[in-house]
């Protein structure tokens, strides 16, 4: 589960991790009202207006409605003009940004609507660094990863200059040890106060990652200020869904407006669904089979409209819900149901499909491939339903048939 | 012969709830030697299972069963009371990692964790705990392990399996069933099928299973089924190139998966671009593995690898 930058920074601040001071605003007036207390509190006349969306690349992103406005805007008017000048500029920016569509490298062409702004104090930056805490699957441990190349995407650093990436493994029995934090701080070139602050920052961040069950914390950039403070200038946190039950406060930070409505709907029914851009809707049991059903559709020349795993123990209602989610996508020109019944019985799937079709109707071709437990019974239910369903003998046959029918 | 489990493997069940009971019943019907269960508040009681036996014609098996499985208060007591050498974990996600560690503490040599949805952080701790102990963990989030007509530990449909000569190892449940089904149909059969699970932190990996199958005299070839994410398949490819003496077929799911959808943005970076299906397929092909282009071709790929 992703959260917004301002939420991540609040969680960090609670844990003693240094972040700039800021205020969140959902209206123009709130954005303007945030300016005076912020400047009075920090003494810095520079403020930054930051769009809050669940996607990176905001700084270089542009608004569809206002192509000259970036997703993150630094307001310098206060240096000469005082607080009133900052308020005027923030008002103008907030009017342009709130409710507008921000397109960044990560949002896709459609972009995302900005519903929240974060008004943050300006920082006098000495240097920009990179820092993250994430799972290293090869060792089954969390690692701290750092680089002097702040502001650059870590994938780029990894590809171009892999020797600039520092890593420390966190032993779950001990946490990040002092010397490990110090080794990273030194590797990042921190000295004096900055080194001391860096170690404190690293230890607190590693502990926060463990305490909050994050699956990724990424600080890019981590900045060293001219005064030797070490701060999270940006902050991204995402959380492991399986552990959210023990973090109700974090779970409450979920912003449903950032999620694909179909994906959110699927989640309600306990289905795993990912929307894609193709035309062949897929309903499958098991993640591996669902993934390879997408693959096989591509293999025979089609494009999958979605990934959908109904799981190992779906009931009739879930099958019906899955079917409705697929048919609600206007791009879908054909549906492929691919089931290997193990625990899940083919007759249950068949009943669910028939029920859903009877309820929502069927305007596109449907190919069903059933195999496994109670397969004959399942086929019989489909055959006797009188629905216009094409049976497939195996997965490849089914994929070929639906791609042909959907042309 | 087989690997990990056979007709003599004595199994205890951790988590005798609705799911645990359902699958324990199926396992007993299949012939699994189920000797006990663990439930702290039901110690001293028994759980009764009755029904019709699977594959009754084999090895003079009776056509029905009626067994009382004793319940113990802890894994240690269950092991002491039954001599169990394996445990299957159906415990709900919040408590499953603890159940795995309890089994390791009790010295159970083989723990098979079926539970899906265990917090990653719990598994990181459990894996650290297992590091210095003589317990092999299979899973979690897996269908389990089956040696056809001898021992079924987990949730796979027993009837699709048939004794034979191919070792199966897979990260995906339903794709394992696809492969097994095809190997049954084309007459190759299976020695043992191992689901290693779909979680990012798991116990036994591909290399462990390849090693087991390589050393098993009855296994003539292995099919391994992987998917995107992590580097387990690349490590397997390296091991195969250096050590494997038997033919290997393979399949990787996720060729068309959109990047960054399931893993965090920085998640792919550790492996330096090695989490993609294409990279895995390349690595395995370079190691001489016969790759199936689609799941429908897995049985045929195994045939080809065996030169059959």
mmCIF file of C-alpha atoms in Angstrom, chain B:
data_model
loop_
_atom_site.group_PDB
_atom_site.id
_atom_site.type_symbol
_atom_site.label_atom_id
_atom_site.label_comp_id
_atom_site.label_asym_id
_atom_site.label_seq_id
_atom_site.Cartn_x
_atom_site.Cartn_y
_atom_site.Cartn_z
ATOM 1 C CA UNK B 1 12.649 -43.607 -4.408
ATOM 2 C CA UNK B 2 11.620 -40.023 -4.018
ATOM 3 C CA UNK B 3 12.809 -36.910 -2.244
ATOM 4 C CA UNK B 4 11.737 -35.307 1.049
ATOM 5 C CA UNK B 5 8.684 -37.491 1.720
ATOM 6 C CA UNK B 6 7.670 -41.127 1.217
ATOM 7 C CA UNK B 7 5.286 -43.744 2.552
ATOM 8 C CA UNK B 8 7.006 -43.819 5.967
ATOM 9 C CA UNK B 9 7.020 -40.056 6.585
ATOM 10 C CA UNK B 10 5.188 -39.438 9.860
ATOM 11 C CA UNK B 11 3.474 -36.046 9.756
ATOM 12 C CA UNK B 12 1.940 -33.774 12.347
ATOM 13 C CA UNK B 13 -0.481 -30.971 11.545
ATOM 14 C CA UNK B 14 -0.093 -27.467 12.972
ATOM 15 C CA UNK B 15 -3.335 -25.558 12.590
ATOM 16 C CA UNK B 16 -6.281 -27.939 12.718
ATOM 17 C CA UNK B 17 -8.885 -25.340 11.795
ATOM 18 C CA UNK B 18 -11.374 -25.639 8.970
ATOM 19 C CA UNK B 19 -8.699 -25.573 6.248
ATOM 20 C CA UNK B 20 -6.301 -27.787 8.169
ATOM 21 C CA UNK B 21 -8.992 -30.346 8.853
ATOM 22 C CA UNK B 22 -10.215 -30.382 5.247
ATOM 23 C CA UNK B 23 -6.752 -31.038 3.838
ATOM 24 C CA UNK B 24 -5.731 -33.446 6.588
ATOM 25 C CA UNK B 25 -8.737 -35.556 5.658
ATOM 26 C CA UNK B 26 -7.685 -35.542 1.990
ATOM 27 C CA UNK B 27 -4.101 -36.410 2.972
ATOM 28 C CA UNK B 28 -5.185 -39.362 5.097
ATOM 29 C CA UNK B 29 -7.408 -40.576 2.265
ATOM 30 C CA UNK B 30 -4.339 -40.356 0.038
ATOM 31 C CA UNK B 31 -2.332 -42.488 2.458
ATOM 32 C CA UNK B 32 -0.247 -39.885 4.289
ATOM 33 C CA UNK B 33 0.901 -41.175 7.661
ATOM 34 C CA UNK B 34 -0.711 -38.491 9.797
ATOM 35 C CA UNK B 35 0.291 -39.142 13.402
ATOM 36 C CA UNK B 36 -0.766 -36.078 15.342
ATOM 37 C CA UNK B 37 -1.898 -32.493 15.470
ATOM 38 C CA UNK B 38 -0.983 -29.465 17.574
ATOM 39 C CA UNK B 39 -3.554 -27.252 19.243
ATOM 40 C CA UNK B 40 -2.704 -25.619 22.587
ATOM 41 C CA UNK B 41 -6.257 -25.557 23.931
ATOM 42 C CA UNK B 42 -7.266 -29.021 22.742
ATOM 43 C CA UNK B 43 -4.378 -31.093 24.076
ATOM 44 C CA UNK B 44 -5.427 -34.615 24.981
ATOM 45 C CA UNK B 45 -8.343 -34.690 22.574
ATOM 46 C CA UNK B 46 -8.425 -36.482 19.250
ATOM 47 C CA UNK B 47 -9.670 -35.584 15.797
ATOM 48 C CA UNK B 48 -11.436 -38.360 13.889
ATOM 49 C CA UNK B 49 -11.233 -38.841 10.141
ATOM 50 C CA UNK B 50 -13.295 -41.321 8.153
ATOM 51 C CA UNK B 51 -13.929 -41.836 4.475
ATOM 52 C CA UNK B 52 -13.048 -43.652 1.291
ATOM 53 C CA UNK B 53 -9.396 -44.200 0.430
ATOM 54 C CA UNK B 54 -7.743 -42.951 -2.781
ATOM 55 C CA UNK B 55 -5.972 -45.323 -5.202
ATOM 56 C CA UNK B 56 -7.162 -48.358 -3.286
ATOM 57 C CA UNK B 57 -5.723 -50.926 -5.664
ATOM 58 C CA UNK B 58 -2.176 -49.898 -4.811
ATOM 59 C CA UNK B 59 -0.025 -51.878 -2.360
ATOM 60 C CA UNK B 60 -3.026 -53.626 -0.864
ATOM 61 C CA UNK B 61 -4.517 -50.472 0.608
ATOM 62 C CA UNK B 62 -7.925 -50.825 2.261
ATOM 63 C CA UNK B 63 -10.832 -49.033 0.596
ATOM 64 C CA UNK B 64 -11.754 -46.943 3.614
ATOM 65 C CA UNK B 65 -10.172 -45.305 6.638
ATOM 66 C CA UNK B 66 -11.246 -44.454 10.171
ATOM 67 C CA UNK B 67 -8.496 -42.866 12.252
ATOM 68 C CA UNK B 68 -8.254 -40.916 15.487
ATOM 69 C CA UNK B 69 -5.456 -38.340 15.276
ATOM 70 C CA UNK B 70 -4.195 -37.347 18.756
ATOM 71 C CA UNK B 71 -3.924 -33.631 19.537
ATOM 72 C CA UNK B 72 -0.958 -32.292 21.500
ATOM 73 C CA UNK B 73 -0.445 -28.979 23.252
ATOM 74 C CA UNK B 74 2.853 -28.199 21.577
ATOM 75 C CA UNK B 75 5.038 -29.365 18.717
ATOM 76 C CA UNK B 76 7.633 -30.675 21.168
ATOM 77 C CA UNK B 77 5.009 -32.863 22.855
ATOM 78 C CA UNK B 78 3.705 -34.050 19.502
ATOM 79 C CA UNK B 79 7.180 -35.034 18.368
ATOM 80 C CA UNK B 80 7.900 -36.783 21.666
ATOM 81 C CA UNK B 81 4.582 -38.592 21.500
ATOM 82 C CA UNK B 82 4.649 -39.658 17.865
ATOM 83 C CA UNK B 83 8.164 -39.562 16.465
ATOM 84 C CA UNK B 84 6.970 -37.269 13.695
ATOM 85 C CA UNK B 85 9.620 -36.237 11.178
ATOM 86 C CA UNK B 86 7.558 -33.689 9.306
ATOM 87 C CA UNK B 87 5.076 -30.977 10.081
ATOM 88 C CA UNK B 88 2.571 -29.193 7.897
ATOM 89 C CA UNK B 89 1.565 -25.641 8.838
ATOM 90 C CA UNK B 90 -1.987 -24.418 8.158
ATOM 91 C CA UNK B 91 -1.818 -21.831 10.941
ATOM 92 C CA UNK B 92 -3.353 -18.423 10.004
ATOM 93 C CA UNK B 93 -0.887 -15.791 8.712
ATOM 94 C CA UNK B 94 -0.387 -13.741 11.918
ATOM 95 C CA UNK B 95 0.777 -16.838 13.822
ATOM 96 C CA UNK B 96 2.310 -18.951 11.073
ATOM 97 C CA UNK B 97 5.925 -17.807 11.359
ATOM 98 C CA UNK B 98 5.843 -18.590 15.069
ATOM 99 C CA UNK B 99 4.476 -22.049 14.279
ATOM 100 C CA UNK B 100 7.385 -22.629 11.898
ATOM 101 C CA UNK B 101 9.890 -21.552 14.560
ATOM 102 C CA UNK B 102 8.211 -23.749 17.177
ATOM 103 C CA UNK B 103 8.563 -26.736 14.862
ATOM 104 C CA UNK B 104 12.239 -25.920 14.316
ATOM 105 C CA UNK B 105 12.760 -25.579 18.062
ATOM 106 C CA UNK B 106 11.225 -29.032 18.512
ATOM 107 C CA UNK B 107 13.730 -30.391 15.997
ATOM 108 C CA UNK B 108 11.264 -31.318 13.250
ATOM 109 C CA UNK B 109 13.490 -31.990 10.219
ATOM 110 C CA UNK B 110 10.935 -30.971 7.584
ATOM 111 C CA UNK B 111 8.384 -28.181 7.945
ATOM 112 C CA UNK B 112 5.990 -27.517 5.077
ATOM 113 C CA UNK B 113 4.184 -24.195 5.388
ATOM 114 C CA UNK B 114 1.047 -23.875 3.274
ATOM 115 C CA UNK B 115 -0.215 -20.599 4.766
ATOM 116 C CA UNK B 116 -0.557 -17.699 2.343
ATOM 117 C CA UNK B 117 -0.187 -14.114 3.490
ATOM 118 C CA UNK B 118 2.458 -14.326 6.221
ATOM 119 C CA UNK B 119 3.974 -10.861 6.791
ATOM 120 C CA UNK B 120 7.375 -10.662 5.105
ATOM 121 C CA UNK B 121 8.976 -9.320 8.270
ATOM 122 C CA UNK B 122 7.818 -12.413 10.159
ATOM 123 C CA UNK B 123 9.416 -14.640 7.559
ATOM 124 C CA UNK B 124 12.637 -12.640 7.703
ATOM 125 C CA UNK B 125 12.760 -13.409 11.435
ATOM 126 C CA UNK B 126 11.751 -17.056 10.946
ATOM 127 C CA UNK B 127 14.423 -17.552 8.322
ATOM 128 C CA UNK B 128 17.014 -16.040 10.642
ATOM 129 C CA UNK B 129 15.819 -18.420 13.366
ATOM 130 C CA UNK B 130 16.156 -21.449 11.068
ATOM 131 C CA UNK B 131 19.681 -20.419 10.072
ATOM 132 C CA UNK B 132 21.326 -22.262 12.949
ATOM 133 C CA UNK B 133 18.876 -25.150 13.187
ATOM 134 C CA UNK B 134 18.563 -28.443 11.360
ATOM 135 C CA UNK B 135 15.134 -27.847 9.925
ATOM 136 C CA UNK B 136 14.276 -27.641 6.266
ATOM 137 C CA UNK B 137 11.398 -25.295 5.522
ATOM 138 C CA UNK B 138 9.337 -25.699 2.353
ATOM 139 C CA UNK B 139 7.108 -22.720 1.541
ATOM 140 C CA UNK B 140 5.307 -20.750 2.782
ATOM 141 C CA UNK B 141 2.487 -19.912 0.372
ATOM 142 C CA UNK B 142 2.890 -23.196 -1.461
ATOM 143 C CA UNK B 143 0.782 -26.248 -2.346
ATOM 144 C CA UNK B 144 3.150 -28.544 -0.427
ATOM 145 C CA UNK B 145 5.057 -31.704 -1.310
ATOM 146 C CA UNK B 146 3.753 -34.938 -2.789
ATOM 147 C CA UNK B 147 5.305 -38.275 -3.641
ATOM 148 C CA UNK B 148 2.618 -39.945 -5.744
ATOM 149 C CA UNK B 149 0.689 -42.735 -4.047
ATOM 150 C CA UNK B 150 2.902 -42.519 -0.966
ATOM 151 C CA UNK B 151 2.612 -39.232 0.839
ATOM 152 C CA UNK B 152 0.739 -36.004 0.176
ATOM 153 C CA UNK B 153 1.493 -33.076 2.447
ATOM 154 C CA UNK B 154 -0.428 -29.994 1.388
ATOM 155 C CA UNK B 155 -3.352 -28.861 -0.675
ATOM 156 C CA UNK B 156 -2.661 -30.256 -4.154
ATOM 157 C CA UNK B 157 -5.288 -32.465 -5.804
ATOM 158 C CA UNK B 158 -3.845 -35.951 -5.293
ATOM 159 C CA UNK B 159 -5.518 -37.718 -8.198
ATOM 160 C CA UNK B 160 -3.660 -35.848 -10.964
ATOM 161 C CA UNK B 161 -0.335 -37.326 -9.818
ATOM 162 C CA UNK B 162 1.105 -40.645 -10.859
ATOM 163 C CA UNK B 163 4.339 -42.370 -9.831
ATOM 164 C CA UNK B 164 7.084 -41.861 -12.401
ATOM 165 C CA UNK B 165 10.462 -40.399 -13.153
ATOM 166 C CA UNK B 166 10.258 -36.603 -13.203
ATOM 167 C CA UNK B 167 10.988 -34.312 -10.292
ATOM 168 C CA UNK B 168 8.793 -31.201 -10.243
ATOM 169 C CA UNK B 169 9.704 -27.965 -8.481
ATOM 170 C CA UNK B 170 7.665 -24.788 -8.762
ATOM 171 C CA UNK B 171 6.928 -21.372 -7.289
ATOM 172 C CA UNK B 172 3.323 -21.534 -8.476
ATOM 173 C CA UNK B 173 0.543 -23.859 -7.298
ATOM 174 C CA UNK B 174 -1.735 -24.088 -10.308
ATOM 175 C CA UNK B 175 1.194 -24.193 -12.745
ATOM 176 C CA UNK B 176 2.520 -27.189 -10.798
ATOM 177 C CA UNK B 177 -0.826 -28.881 -11.321
ATOM 178 C CA UNK B 178 -0.627 -28.076 -15.047
ATOM 179 C CA UNK B 179 2.831 -29.626 -15.272
ATOM 180 C CA UNK B 180 1.937 -32.666 -13.168
ATOM 181 C CA UNK B 181 -1.211 -33.252 -15.187
ATOM 182 C CA UNK B 182 0.749 -33.186 -18.450
ATOM 183 C CA UNK B 183 3.441 -35.487 -17.042
ATOM 184 C CA UNK B 184 0.740 -37.925 -15.968
ATOM 185 C CA UNK B 185 -0.879 -37.795 -19.392
ATOM 186 C CA UNK B 186 2.314 -38.315 -21.354
ATOM 187 C CA UNK B 187 3.289 -41.238 -19.147
ATOM 188 C CA UNK B 188 6.398 -39.759 -17.520
ATOM 189 C CA UNK B 189 4.853 -39.418 -14.068
ATOM 190 C CA UNK B 190 6.533 -37.810 -11.062
ATOM 191 C CA UNK B 191 8.979 -38.921 -8.395
ATOM 192 C CA UNK B 192 8.127 -36.013 -6.119
ATOM 193 C CA UNK B 193 6.498 -32.631 -6.756
ATOM 194 C CA UNK B 194 7.643 -29.755 -4.560
ATOM 195 C CA UNK B 195 5.919 -26.385 -4.323
ATOM 196 C CA UNK B 196 8.491 -23.930 -2.998
ATOM 197 C CA UNK B 197 5.948 -21.126 -2.827
ATOM 198 C CA UNK B 198 5.333 -17.687 -4.231
ATOM 199 C CA UNK B 199 6.531 -15.526 -1.347
ATOM 200 C CA UNK B 200 9.625 -13.325 -1.568
ATOM 201 C CA UNK B 201 11.073 -14.963 1.533
ATOM 202 C CA UNK B 202 10.830 -18.723 1.511
ATOM 203 C CA UNK B 203 12.680 -21.748 2.815
ATOM 204 C CA UNK B 204 13.779 -24.336 0.281
ATOM 205 C CA UNK B 205 14.742 -22.852 -3.079
ATOM 206 C CA UNK B 206 15.228 -24.164 -6.607
ATOM 207 C CA UNK B 207 18.868 -25.067 -6.059
ATOM 208 C CA UNK B 208 18.043 -27.143 -2.955
ATOM 209 C CA UNK B 209 15.425 -29.097 -4.902
ATOM 210 C CA UNK B 210 17.623 -29.579 -7.970
ATOM 211 C CA UNK B 211 20.309 -30.975 -5.699
ATOM 212 C CA UNK B 212 17.842 -33.388 -4.083
ATOM 213 C CA UNK B 213 16.542 -34.566 -7.444
ATOM 214 C CA UNK B 214 20.046 -34.868 -8.875
ATOM 215 C CA UNK B 215 20.929 -37.252 -6.055
ATOM 216 C CA UNK B 216 17.716 -39.278 -6.288
ATOM 217 C CA UNK B 217 18.343 -42.416 -8.367
ATOM 218 C CA UNK B 218 14.717 -42.672 -9.524
ATOM 219 C CA UNK B 219 14.495 -39.127 -10.806
ATOM 220 C CA UNK B 220 15.530 -39.071 -14.460
ATOM 221 C CA UNK B 221 14.759 -35.445 -15.204
ATOM 222 C CA UNK B 222 13.456 -32.314 -13.528
ATOM 223 C CA UNK B 223 10.975 -29.650 -14.553
ATOM 224 C CA UNK B 224 11.281 -26.320 -12.794
ATOM 225 C CA UNK B 225 8.608 -23.642 -12.982
ATOM 226 C CA UNK B 226 9.550 -20.108 -12.055
ATOM 227 C CA UNK B 227 8.125 -16.638 -12.328
ATOM 228 C CA UNK B 228 9.202 -12.990 -12.354
ATOM 229 C CA UNK B 229 10.892 -11.374 -9.342
ATOM 230 C CA UNK B 230 14.033 -12.182 -7.413
ATOM 231 C CA UNK B 231 16.987 -14.171 -8.738
ATOM 232 C CA UNK B 232 16.216 -17.736 -7.637
ATOM 233 C CA UNK B 233 15.938 -18.933 -11.243
ATOM 234 C CA UNK B 234 19.235 -17.326 -12.228
ATOM 235 C CA UNK B 235 20.932 -18.996 -9.270
ATOM 236 C CA UNK B 236 19.346 -22.297 -10.345
ATOM 237 C CA UNK B 237 20.679 -21.789 -13.870
ATOM 238 C CA UNK B 238 24.186 -21.317 -12.520
ATOM 239 C CA UNK B 239 23.903 -24.414 -10.390
ATOM 240 C CA UNK B 240 22.531 -26.472 -13.273
ATOM 241 C CA UNK B 241 25.376 -25.445 -15.557
ATOM 242 C CA UNK B 242 27.943 -26.415 -12.942
ATOM 243 C CA UNK B 243 26.441 -29.492 -11.287
ATOM 244 C CA UNK B 244 23.309 -30.967 -12.813
ATOM 245 C CA UNK B 245 23.755 -34.386 -14.402
ATOM 246 C CA UNK B 246 20.123 -34.869 -15.406
ATOM 247 C CA UNK B 247 18.045 -33.160 -18.088
ATOM 248 C CA UNK B 248 16.020 -30.152 -16.968
ATOM 249 C CA UNK B 249 12.965 -28.566 -18.570
ATOM 250 C CA UNK B 250 11.526 -25.254 -17.456
ATOM 251 C CA UNK B 251 8.883 -22.603 -17.729
ATOM 252 C CA UNK B 252 8.845 -19.004 -16.508
ATOM 253 C CA UNK B 253 5.585 -17.114 -15.963
ATOM 254 C CA UNK B 254 5.312 -13.359 -16.353
ATOM 255 C CA UNK B 255 6.725 -12.586 -19.804
ATOM 256 C CA UNK B 256 3.938 -10.002 -20.284
ATOM 257 C CA UNK B 257 3.782 -8.711 -16.703
ATOM 258 C CA UNK B 258 3.993 -4.917 -16.427
ATOM 259 C CA UNK B 259 7.103 -3.784 -14.564
ATOM 260 C CA UNK B 260 6.837 -2.262 -11.111
ATOM 261 C CA UNK B 261 3.285 -3.323 -10.559
ATOM 262 C CA UNK B 262 3.835 -5.696 -7.691
ATOM 263 C CA UNK B 263 7.317 -4.866 -6.512
ATOM 264 C CA UNK B 264 8.328 -1.531 -5.049
ATOM 265 C CA UNK B 265 10.052 0.872 -7.397
ATOM 266 C CA UNK B 266 13.486 0.067 -6.029
ATOM 267 C CA UNK B 267 12.656 -3.607 -5.571
ATOM 268 C CA UNK B 268 13.966 -4.684 -8.936
ATOM 269 C CA UNK B 269 17.293 -2.939 -8.479
ATOM 270 C CA UNK B 270 19.054 -5.363 -6.159
ATOM 271 C CA UNK B 271 19.155 -7.979 -8.826
ATOM 272 C CA UNK B 272 20.363 -5.396 -11.355
ATOM 273 C CA UNK B 273 17.636 -6.065 -13.891
ATOM 274 C CA UNK B 274 17.640 -9.791 -13.193
ATOM 275 C CA UNK B 275 14.005 -10.055 -12.068
ATOM 276 C CA UNK B 276 12.453 -10.186 -15.545
ATOM 277 C CA UNK B 277 11.087 -13.293 -17.224
ATOM 278 C CA UNK B 278 13.318 -12.699 -20.243
ATOM 279 C CA UNK B 279 16.489 -12.637 -18.114
ATOM 280 C CA UNK B 280 15.451 -15.852 -16.356
ATOM 281 C CA UNK B 281 14.628 -17.630 -19.603
ATOM 282 C CA UNK B 282 17.952 -16.546 -21.104
ATOM 283 C CA UNK B 283 19.875 -17.746 -18.054
ATOM 284 C CA UNK B 284 18.129 -21.123 -18.007
ATOM 285 C CA UNK B 285 18.483 -21.664 -21.754
ATOM 286 C CA UNK B 286 22.168 -20.832 -21.501
ATOM 287 C CA UNK B 287 22.418 -23.541 -18.833
ATOM 288 C CA UNK B 288 20.946 -26.071 -21.252
ATOM 289 C CA UNK B 289 17.414 -26.117 -19.837
ATOM 290 C CA UNK B 290 14.693 -26.909 -22.403
ATOM 291 C CA UNK B 291 12.211 -24.046 -21.966
ATOM 292 C CA UNK B 292 8.516 -24.511 -22.659
ATOM 293 C CA UNK B 293 7.184 -21.495 -24.601
ATOM 294 C CA UNK B 294 3.774 -21.833 -22.940
ATOM 295 C CA UNK B 295 2.452 -23.833 -19.983
ATOM 296 C CA UNK B 296 0.671 -26.140 -22.425
ATOM 297 C CA UNK B 297 4.106 -27.238 -23.675
ATOM 298 C CA UNK B 298 5.624 -28.145 -20.291
ATOM 299 C CA UNK B 299 5.076 -31.893 -20.672
ATOM 300 C CA UNK B 300 6.442 -31.835 -24.198
ATOM 301 C CA UNK B 301 9.489 -29.829 -23.089
ATOM 302 C CA UNK B 302 10.238 -32.473 -20.459
ATOM 303 C CA UNK B 303 9.886 -35.195 -23.100
ATOM 304 C CA UNK B 304 12.302 -33.316 -25.322
ATOM 305 C CA UNK B 305 14.795 -32.798 -22.508
ATOM 306 C CA UNK B 306 14.704 -36.519 -21.708
ATOM 307 C CA UNK B 307 15.087 -37.400 -25.381
ATOM 308 C CA UNK B 308 11.965 -39.503 -24.988
#
